[in-house]
């Protein structure tokens, strides 16, 4: 089972980035997925989640209206479009597999993480 994130980097405040996560080794269509971030202060936050079929999504209040999660079950991929980025979005972002199809299920696996730095 493997999750591989890409798309991170340095962006100016107000800018956009799109994170991608490619999954392998499990039946992707059966599981919800999340994006989780660890801030420089080591706080871990579940930023967003999406159900197995992509019909339900949830967002942390801090990113609601700015971030959009989506998935392509044909490509075994989940994405996080991040717009109007703020310095508080600076973190290591992890793609996470959830334990079931719900977007509210707990995680059971994370990728290696990818860094995002928002410069103000």
Coordinates of C-alpha atoms in Angstrom, one line a residue:
X1 CA 0.0 0.0 0.0
X2 CA 1.5 3.3 -1.0
X3 CA 0.5 7.0 -1.1
X4 CA 2.7 9.4 -3.0
X5 CA 2.1 13.2 -2.8
X6 CA 3.3 15.8 -5.3
X7 CA 2.7 19.4 -6.2
X8 CA 4.0 21.2 -3.1
X9 CA 6.5 24.0 -3.0
X10 CA 6.8 27.8 -2.4
X11 CA 4.0 30.1 -3.2
X12 CA 3.2 33.8 -2.4
X13 CA 0.4 34.7 -0.1
X14 CA -2.8 34.9 -2.2
X15 CA -1.5 32.4 -4.7
X16 CA -2.5 28.8 -5.5
X17 CA -1.1 25.3 -5.5
X18 CA -2.6 21.9 -6.4
X19 CA -1.5 18.9 -4.5
X20 CA -1.9 15.4 -6.0
X21 CA -1.7 12.0 -4.3
X22 CA -1.4 8.7 -6.3
X23 CA -2.5 5.6 -4.4
X24 CA -1.6 2.0 -5.1
X25 CA -1.9 -1.4 -3.4
X26 CA -5.5 -1.2 -2.3
X27 CA -9.0 -0.8 -3.8
X28 CA -9.0 3.0 -4.0
X29 CA -12.7 3.3 -4.9
X30 CA -13.7 1.6 -1.5
X31 CA -12.0 4.2 0.8
X32 CA -12.4 7.7 1.8
X33 CA -9.3 9.9 1.7
X34 CA -8.1 12.9 3.6
X35 CA -5.5 15.6 3.5
X36 CA -3.8 16.2 6.8
X37 CA -1.2 18.8 7.6
X38 CA 1.5 19.3 10.2
X39 CA 2.3 22.9 10.9
X40 CA 5.7 24.3 11.9
X41 CA 4.5 24.2 15.5
X42 CA 3.8 20.4 15.1
X43 CA 0.1 20.8 15.2
X44 CA -1.7 18.2 13.1
X45 CA -4.9 19.2 11.4
X46 CA -7.2 17.3 9.1
X47 CA -7.7 19.8 6.4
X48 CA -10.2 18.1 4.2
X49 CA -11.8 14.7 3.5
X50 CA -13.7 13.1 0.7
X51 CA -15.8 10.0 0.7
X52 CA -15.0 6.9 -1.4
X53 CA -17.3 7.9 -4.3
X54 CA -16.5 11.6 -4.0
X55 CA -20.1 12.5 -3.0
X56 CA -19.3 13.9 0.4
X57 CA -16.5 16.3 1.4
X58 CA -15.6 18.1 4.6
X59 CA -13.2 20.9 5.3
X60 CA -11.6 22.4 8.4
X61 CA -13.0 25.9 9.1
X62 CA -9.6 27.4 8.4
X63 CA -9.6 26.4 4.7
X64 CA -13.3 26.4 4.0
X65 CA -14.0 28.4 0.8
X66 CA -10.4 28.4 -0.2
X67 CA -9.5 24.7 -0.6
X68 CA -11.2 22.1 -2.7
X69 CA -10.7 18.4 -2.5
X70 CA -11.5 16.0 -5.4
X71 CA -10.7 12.5 -6.5
X72 CA -10.5 10.5 -9.7
X73 CA -11.2 6.9 -9.0
X74 CA -10.1 5.9 -12.5
X75 CA -6.6 7.2 -11.8
X76 CA -6.5 6.3 -8.1
X77 CA -5.8 9.9 -7.4
X78 CA -6.9 12.5 -4.9
X79 CA -6.3 16.2 -5.2
X80 CA -6.3 19.3 -3.1
X81 CA -6.7 22.6 -4.9
X82 CA -5.5 25.4 -2.6
X83 CA -6.4 29.0 -3.5
X84 CA -6.0 32.3 -1.8
X85 CA -3.3 30.8 0.3
X86 CA -2.2 32.3 3.6
X87 CA 0.9 32.1 5.7
X88 CA -0.9 29.8 8.1
X89 CA -1.2 27.3 5.4
X90 CA 2.5 26.6 5.6
X91 CA 2.9 23.0 6.6
X92 CA 3.8 19.5 5.6
X93 CA 0.8 18.0 3.8
X94 CA 0.0 14.4 4.0
X95 CA -2.4 12.3 1.9
X96 CA -4.2 9.8 4.1
X97 CA -6.3 6.7 3.5
X98 CA -9.3 6.4 5.7
X99 CA -10.5 3.1 7.3
X100 CA -13.8 3.0 5.4
X101 CA -15.8 4.7 2.7
X102 CA -17.0 7.6 4.8
X103 CA -15.3 11.0 4.8
X104 CA -15.5 10.9 8.6
X105 CA -13.6 7.6 9.1
X106 CA -10.3 7.6 11.0
X107 CA -7.0 7.3 9.1
X108 CA -5.0 4.2 8.8
X109 CA -2.2 5.2 6.4
X110 CA -0.4 8.4 5.4
X111 CA 2.0 9.2 2.6
X112 CA 5.5 10.6 3.1
X113 CA 4.3 14.2 3.1
X114 CA 5.1 17.2 1.0
X115 CA 6.1 20.6 2.0
X116 CA 4.2 23.8 1.3
X117 CA 5.5 27.2 2.2
X118 CA 3.5 30.3 1.8
X119 CA 5.5 33.4 1.7
X120 CA 4.0 36.7 2.9

